[in-house]
């Protein structure tokens, strides 16, 4: 296959950094052919994504064949959950959303993602990858190759693995494939982007440190990389750089973060959480399935020949491993490896299992409280056995586990090892890594063992309650247990007590039979012990969902409110999704105003394709679709356009509330010399400033909290109405008292605050306290003893802050109160 | 999940996994010798059974196909030379169409050339990448296990790289048939368990012999 050259833009392309950058597990291009190598990555261009969000749409043609009790709504729920997993990474600025159904072939100009179901040749069940331009773009972090579209291909037949869709394996498959679609390649750290041969993630922990580092590297934000450390060095063999060596930083009883080396052997591992790590280097296995980096001519750069795996500082002897300490914001450099070549990779693709009765589970879960003196882990893979026996000279031990373990080879023709670990040698919690040591090589299986303190959950009874909830009775349940109906978590109505949890089933499709699974926070689930005969829940027959939309068309470049009224579809907050079948149409926010009604703000991209798209609405497993139900029309240059979001004019405030000043940014907001008018919830808003592109206005008093409709007329034409979220005003500090009678550094201060709802007592993370602009890390919140709705916030003044007029303020959900000013003498006193 | 049976599993109901009992034997134990070891072996007894993949059986991209499976499920098996390629959009996916000049054929209707579609490629200024998709070199020869869709008429290799054997020469000049293993999850189609894909390397003549006898059997 002829590969086109990567074409550079006419403008000079800057090298992203001088020092070797991480040649991470991404899709990589090199502009230069000599050291220092500066990799360029394929990734989404955030500047072209609405609200920096890539939205995944699912083909409405769906699978054609389902196993018993599986359904398309269940498939959709798993895909939606997978988008939520990647969206939850706070150190990544890329947002990931579920966009609902899409008719195959819908024209769209905004980059996005797609999930399609296809007939596949025998042996192929799923695959995914990005499509990118051939031209580089300059971004704030350097040049990159923009991804224009990503597609996840799933088998049209769900009776073959990884189905059924309600299994955890389907969910983790979709999460993995979605990672490819976002720009990630395989790793070898047992993270989600590792292949399932070694992957140790679960629904309870769907992403590992390596995954978080990888996606954050592509789309950094927030505390990345400042809150993390970096390890750099080189891998050489005979003085020559080793390309595509996998360097892994492994935390005892924890996760691993890794990187692949550049063509000159240099490497950099970013996104390493602070801690003490063992660092080792291993060759890519023959089965790596890495898309090799491309050189400036577009030719693939293959890996260097294999070598002997080595731990820093260059040993295979566990007694000589030297740990590397990583601190936040710091780089540990000079972690170099001089490796020995070998003919082939001796050991690879090793999997660990444990057994629960007749069910094997990967990775191994060992219950240290299981009252057994010895735990057994089974492992198999290439190179650790030879015929029916263990490989000659093989030693197996848990990293940090106190020496070699006993093991037995058994089984034929697929021979495995049964590894015996004294229970007393296991840590009380966390993960344990296994080492497989041959006389001339070593293999590391990160997170081979998950240490737990309890048996897996098991459901023993299911009872329907008169209010529609279901009481689940079982063993191994706890307050951290979640009950899933197929792929959706149910809302808890009565917390765990005495072996039961009561939950409200998610809205179900007509006659749907849903499989129940209990997931515990330690990663175990009830399918460990109930797979052969799980509990199911049958939803009643119901009519097909019907919906009426308030808008069936919008022009390009416009934001507008859309209302949907339904029957046979019950909207619930947190379980409701609305989609318009195209990445050119973004649903900014949804408000469920009644079980059968919702409002949403929708934005059509300025360069949206002029076409008709599907509209779909989801609540739980209930799905409504209207194919070609929405039309994107050509832009109207005269139309006043309200841009979203509408911010509070004060940078110190996050929300909008009566009395606040807000700003609309848009176009045609004023017609000539006319005065624009704004109403919110039917009440007139005072306009303080108006121009064609900006209007400042005051939220009128008396507008209740919740969604309110904003209408704007520019004096000649009305804009499409939009929904504004009105919140309560920021909290107000009404008084401050001191433990010693006066402010003193290090002394106690108590604030009496109004405007805080009592729920913050159990959810104090919504509140922050600052003194002199410095965060006070520890404080208590309690109700005022006078029976009022006021709350008391008590904390210790910072010992290091003194002076006059020191401001003390609080925030609620990011909204800042007016400060109180105190004088803090250096030696205390009034 | 690992299938570790030492005994043949009973016939399985479709979708239901069979079960086998595994007994640990004191022979062949490696590690610390002595009484402790014998105590451990004698006091621990495992019942290990086939199981559906759970927990971390994920990214299940590929279904393992034995050579017999590939012979049975392919619609054509050819020894061919890649003579050209072109990439184009098919809907929202770029496929690269590899032209294969058929040098020998052991299954399927005789054909002089065959077009094999591989997802991914470069078309209209866009590169679409699918890790794990087979990559062919123009001018090279391969043994290909192919499948043609009865719906679309398009032809693909079986199981991505599973159906592709490269044909290098060994140090003696003998032509070998080599299939590299894949790290994409391979599931046994009968049991759903994760299996390890092993590299296959044999003289081409041996592969041809196996194919011929397999085709004859089927």
Tab-separated table of N, CA, C and O in Angstrom, chain A residues 57-115:
chain	number	residue	atom	x	y	z
A	57	UNK	N	-22.282	8.613	18.131
A	57	UNK	CA	-23.623	8.246	17.701
A	57	UNK	C	-23.628	6.762	17.355
A	57	UNK	O	-22.633	6.217	16.881
A	58	UNK	N	-24.766	6.150	17.558
A	58	UNK	CA	-24.903	4.723	17.281
A	58	UNK	C	-25.803	4.534	16.077
A	58	UNK	O	-26.885	5.125	16.000
A	59	UNK	N	-25.350	3.740	15.156
A	59	UNK	CA	-26.158	3.466	13.977
A	59	UNK	C	-27.506	2.897	14.372
A	59	UNK	O	-27.594	1.967	15.187
A	60	UNK	N	-28.558	3.457	13.819
A	60	UNK	CA	-29.894	3.016	14.220
A	60	UNK	C	-30.264	1.684	13.586
A	60	UNK	O	-31.336	1.152	13.873
A	61	UNK	N	-29.401	1.146	12.747
A	61	UNK	CA	-29.726	-0.169	12.185
A	61	UNK	C	-29.468	-1.264	13.214
A	61	UNK	O	-30.111	-2.302	13.184
A	62	UNK	N	-28.553	-1.054	14.130
A	62	UNK	CA	-28.367	-1.956	15.252
A	62	UNK	C	-27.988	-3.380	14.879
A	62	UNK	O	-27.915	-3.741	13.712
A	63	UNK	N	-27.726	-4.218	15.892
A	63	UNK	CA	-27.448	-5.638	15.629
A	63	UNK	C	-28.700	-6.322	15.096
A	63	UNK	O	-29.828	-5.829	15.285
A	64	UNK	N	-28.492	-7.430	14.439
A	64	UNK	CA	-29.635	-8.172	13.902
A	64	UNK	C	-29.940	-9.423	14.713
A	64	UNK	O	-31.049	-9.944	14.635
A	65	UNK	N	-28.973	-9.901	15.464
A	65	UNK	CA	-29.148	-11.156	16.196
A	65	UNK	C	-28.738	-10.941	17.646
A	65	UNK	O	-27.656	-10.433	17.912
A	66	UNK	N	-29.645	-11.332	18.541
A	66	UNK	CA	-29.398	-11.143	19.965
A	66	UNK	C	-29.492	-12.479	20.690
A	66	UNK	O	-30.309	-13.321	20.334
A	67	UNK	N	-28.693	-12.643	21.752
A	67	UNK	CA	-28.914	-13.797	22.613
A	67	UNK	C	-30.158	-13.571	23.466
A	67	UNK	O	-30.715	-12.462	23.482
A	68	UNK	N	-30.567	-14.600	24.169
A	68	UNK	CA	-31.747	-14.505	25.029
A	68	UNK	C	-31.600	-13.364	26.013
A	68	UNK	O	-30.539	-13.176	26.615
A	69	UNK	N	-32.670	-12.608	26.169
A	69	UNK	CA	-32.737	-11.513	27.150
A	69	UNK	C	-31.809	-10.351	26.835
A	69	UNK	O	-31.539	-9.530	27.697
A	70	UNK	N	-31.315	-10.260	25.628
A	70	UNK	CA	-30.516	-9.097	25.253
A	70	UNK	C	-31.353	-8.211	24.336
A	70	UNK	O	-32.347	-8.656	23.754
A	71	UNK	N	-30.968	-6.948	24.189
A	71	UNK	CA	-31.793	-6.022	23.412
A	71	UNK	C	-30.961	-4.845	22.960
A	71	UNK	O	-29.887	-4.572	23.504
A	72	UNK	N	-31.490	-4.141	21.972
A	72	UNK	CA	-30.793	-2.954	21.474
A	72	UNK	C	-30.715	-1.870	22.548
A	72	UNK	O	-29.676	-1.235	22.708
A	73	UNK	N	-31.783	-1.614	23.306
A	73	UNK	CA	-31.651	-0.629	24.390
A	73	UNK	C	-30.535	-0.980	25.370
A	73	UNK	O	-29.855	-0.080	25.873
A	74	UNK	N	-30.341	-2.259	25.635
A	74	UNK	CA	-29.243	-2.634	26.522
A	74	UNK	C	-27.900	-2.309	25.878
A	74	UNK	O	-26.984	-1.802	26.540
A	75	UNK	N	-27.765	-2.568	24.594
A	75	UNK	CA	-26.539	-2.216	23.867
A	75	UNK	C	-26.284	-0.715	23.962
A	75	UNK	O	-25.181	-0.261	24.254
A	76	UNK	N	-27.336	0.064	23.732
A	76	UNK	CA	-27.200	1.524	23.768
A	76	UNK	C	-26.770	1.994	25.152
A	76	UNK	O	-25.955	2.914	25.276
A	77	UNK	N	-27.317	1.367	26.187
A	77	UNK	CA	-26.970	1.813	27.541
A	77	UNK	C	-25.491	1.568	27.836
A	77	UNK	O	-24.844	2.363	28.510
A	78	UNK	N	-24.951	0.492	27.312
A	78	UNK	CA	-23.539	0.200	27.542
A	78	UNK	C	-22.641	1.190	26.805
A	78	UNK	O	-21.608	1.617	27.317
A	79	UNK	N	-23.040	1.536	25.606
A	79	UNK	CA	-22.248	2.508	24.846
A	79	UNK	C	-22.309	3.871	25.523
A	79	UNK	O	-21.302	4.580	25.637
A	80	UNK	N	-23.499	4.199	26.019
A	80	UNK	CA	-23.631	5.473	26.732
A	80	UNK	C	-22.750	5.474	27.979
A	80	UNK	O	-22.074	6.461	28.278
A	81	UNK	N	-22.727	4.388	28.708
A	81	UNK	CA	-21.884	4.297	29.897
A	81	UNK	C	-20.408	4.395	29.537
A	81	UNK	O	-19.602	4.963	30.276
A	82	UNK	N	-20.034	3.837	28.405
A	82	UNK	CA	-18.632	3.894	27.995
A	82	UNK	C	-18.221	5.330	27.703
A	82	UNK	O	-17.098	5.742	28.045
A	83	UNK	N	-19.101	6.116	27.107
A	83	UNK	CA	-18.756	7.527	26.881
A	83	UNK	C	-18.588	8.237	28.219
A	83	UNK	O	-17.700	9.081	28.362
A	84	UNK	N	-19.419	7.883	29.181
A	84	UNK	CA	-19.314	8.512	30.505
A	84	UNK	C	-17.979	8.176	31.164
A	84	UNK	O	-17.418	8.993	31.905
A	85	UNK	N	-17.455	7.001	30.909
A	85	UNK	CA	-16.160	6.618	31.494
A	85	UNK	C	-15.062	7.554	31.006
A	85	UNK	O	-14.312	8.134	31.792
A	86	UNK	N	-14.961	7.714	29.707
A	86	UNK	CA	-13.902	8.586	29.172
A	86	UNK	C	-14.172	10.053	29.495
A	86	UNK	O	-13.240	10.855	29.617
A	87	UNK	N	-15.437	10.403	29.635
A	87	UNK	CA	-15.776	11.789	29.977
A	87	UNK	C	-15.407	12.133	31.407
A	87	UNK	O	-15.328	13.303	31.763
A	88	UNK	N	-15.189	11.118	32.223
A	88	UNK	CA	-14.966	11.360	33.649
A	88	UNK	C	-13.522	11.721	33.978
A	88	UNK	O	-13.205	12.020	35.123
A	89	UNK	N	-12.642	11.695	32.988
A	89	UNK	CA	-11.227	11.972	33.262
A	89	UNK	C	-11.058	13.480	33.415
A	89	UNK	O	-11.108	14.231	32.431
A	90	UNK	N	-10.835	13.939	34.630
A	90	UNK	CA	-10.810	15.376	34.877
A	90	UNK	C	-9.528	16.039	34.407
A	90	UNK	O	-9.476	17.254	34.259
A	91	UNK	N	-8.490	15.256	34.194
A	91	UNK	CA	-7.234	15.826	33.706
A	91	UNK	C	-7.174	15.847	32.192
A	91	UNK	O	-6.144	16.187	31.611
A	92	UNK	N	-8.255	15.456	31.542
A	92	UNK	CA	-8.360	15.559	30.084
A	92	UNK	C	-9.357	16.660	29.754
A	92	UNK	O	-10.444	16.716	30.332
A	93	UNK	N	-9.005	17.500	28.809
A	93	UNK	CA	-9.935	18.565	28.416
A	93	UNK	C	-10.925	18.088	27.363
A	93	UNK	O	-11.851	18.822	27.014
A	94	UNK	N	-10.738	16.897	26.855
A	94	UNK	CA	-11.689	16.351	25.901
A	94	UNK	C	-12.902	15.823	26.651
A	94	UNK	O	-12.770	15.037	27.582
A	95	UNK	N	-14.032	16.237	26.226
A	95	UNK	CA	-15.276	15.702	26.772
A	95	UNK	C	-15.828	14.692	25.776
A	95	UNK	O	-15.672	14.839	24.550
A	96	UNK	N	-16.474	13.691	26.304
A	96	UNK	CA	-17.020	12.618	25.459
A	96	UNK	C	-18.492	12.475	25.802
A	96	UNK	O	-18.845	12.398	26.982
A	97	UNK	N	-19.317	12.429	24.787
A	97	UNK	CA	-20.760	12.382	25.030
A	97	UNK	C	-21.410	11.323	24.152
A	97	UNK	O	-20.869	10.903	23.124
A	98	UNK	N	-22.592	10.907	24.599
A	98	UNK	CA	-23.416	9.963	23.847
A	98	UNK	C	-24.468	10.765	23.117
A	98	UNK	O	-25.186	11.555	23.736
A	99	UNK	N	-24.543	10.601	21.814
A	99	UNK	CA	-25.432	11.423	21.013
A	99	UNK	C	-26.688	10.733	20.550
A	99	UNK	O	-27.501	11.329	19.837
A	100	UNK	N	-26.869	9.482	20.923
A	100	UNK	CA	-28.085	8.789	20.507
A	100	UNK	C	-27.915	8.107	19.166
A	100	UNK	O	-26.818	7.741	18.752
A	101	UNK	N	-29.026	7.970	18.478
A	101	UNK	CA	-29.053	7.210	17.242
A	101	UNK	C	-28.743	8.087	16.039
A	101	UNK	O	-28.987	9.299	16.038
A	102	UNK	N	-28.226	7.456	15.034
A	102	UNK	CA	-27.867	8.161	13.809
A	102	UNK	C	-28.175	7.259	12.628
A	102	UNK	O	-27.885	6.061	12.673
A	103	UNK	N	-28.744	7.838	11.611
A	103	UNK	CA	-28.968	7.078	10.394
A	103	UNK	C	-27.651	6.987	9.640
A	103	UNK	O	-26.974	7.998	9.428
A	104	UNK	N	-27.293	5.784	9.264
A	104	UNK	CA	-26.029	5.575	8.562
A	104	UNK	C	-25.973	6.432	7.313
A	104	UNK	O	-26.931	6.500	6.544
A	105	UNK	N	-24.833	7.099	7.152
A	105	UNK	CA	-24.651	7.919	5.958
A	105	UNK	C	-25.061	9.364	6.136
A	105	UNK	O	-24.988	10.141	5.184
A	106	UNK	N	-25.479	9.743	7.364
A	106	UNK	CA	-25.850	11.138	7.592
A	106	UNK	C	-24.644	12.026	7.353
A	106	UNK	O	-23.577	11.812	7.928
A	107	UNK	N	-24.821	13.037	6.524
A	107	UNK	CA	-23.729	13.981	6.264
A	107	UNK	C	-23.515	14.854	7.491
A	107	UNK	O	-24.464	15.332	8.092
A	108	UNK	N	-22.263	15.039	7.857
A	108	UNK	CA	-21.952	15.907	9.000
A	108	UNK	C	-20.538	16.435	8.845
A	108	UNK	O	-19.664	15.740	8.323
A	109	UNK	N	-20.330	17.642	9.273
A	109	UNK	CA	-19.036	18.293	9.081
A	109	UNK	C	-18.221	18.430	10.357
A	109	UNK	O	-17.038	18.747	10.302
A	110	UNK	N	-18.834	18.222	11.492
A	110	UNK	CA	-18.112	18.343	12.763
A	110	UNK	C	-17.521	16.988	13.111
A	110	UNK	O	-18.201	15.962	12.984
A	111	UNK	N	-16.260	16.961	13.538
A	111	UNK	CA	-15.673	15.665	13.923
A	111	UNK	C	-16.501	14.986	15.004
A	111	UNK	O	-17.066	15.645	15.886
A	112	UNK	N	-16.568	13.671	14.927
A	112	UNK	CA	-17.336	12.931	15.915
A	112	UNK	C	-16.999	11.466	15.875
A	112	UNK	O	-16.062	11.036	15.203
A	113	UNK	N	-17.778	10.691	16.604
A	113	UNK	CA	-17.577	9.253	16.648
A	113	UNK	C	-18.831	8.520	16.254
A	113	UNK	O	-19.940	9.049	16.341
A	114	UNK	N	-18.643	7.304	15.833
A	114	UNK	CA	-19.747	6.513	15.332
A	114	UNK	C	-19.576	5.080	15.814
A	114	UNK	O	-18.457	4.567	15.903
A	115	UNK	N	-20.670	4.436	16.134
A	115	UNK	CA	-20.663	3.012	16.441
A	115	UNK	C	-21.561	2.342	15.419
A	115	UNK	O	-22.738	2.704	15.291
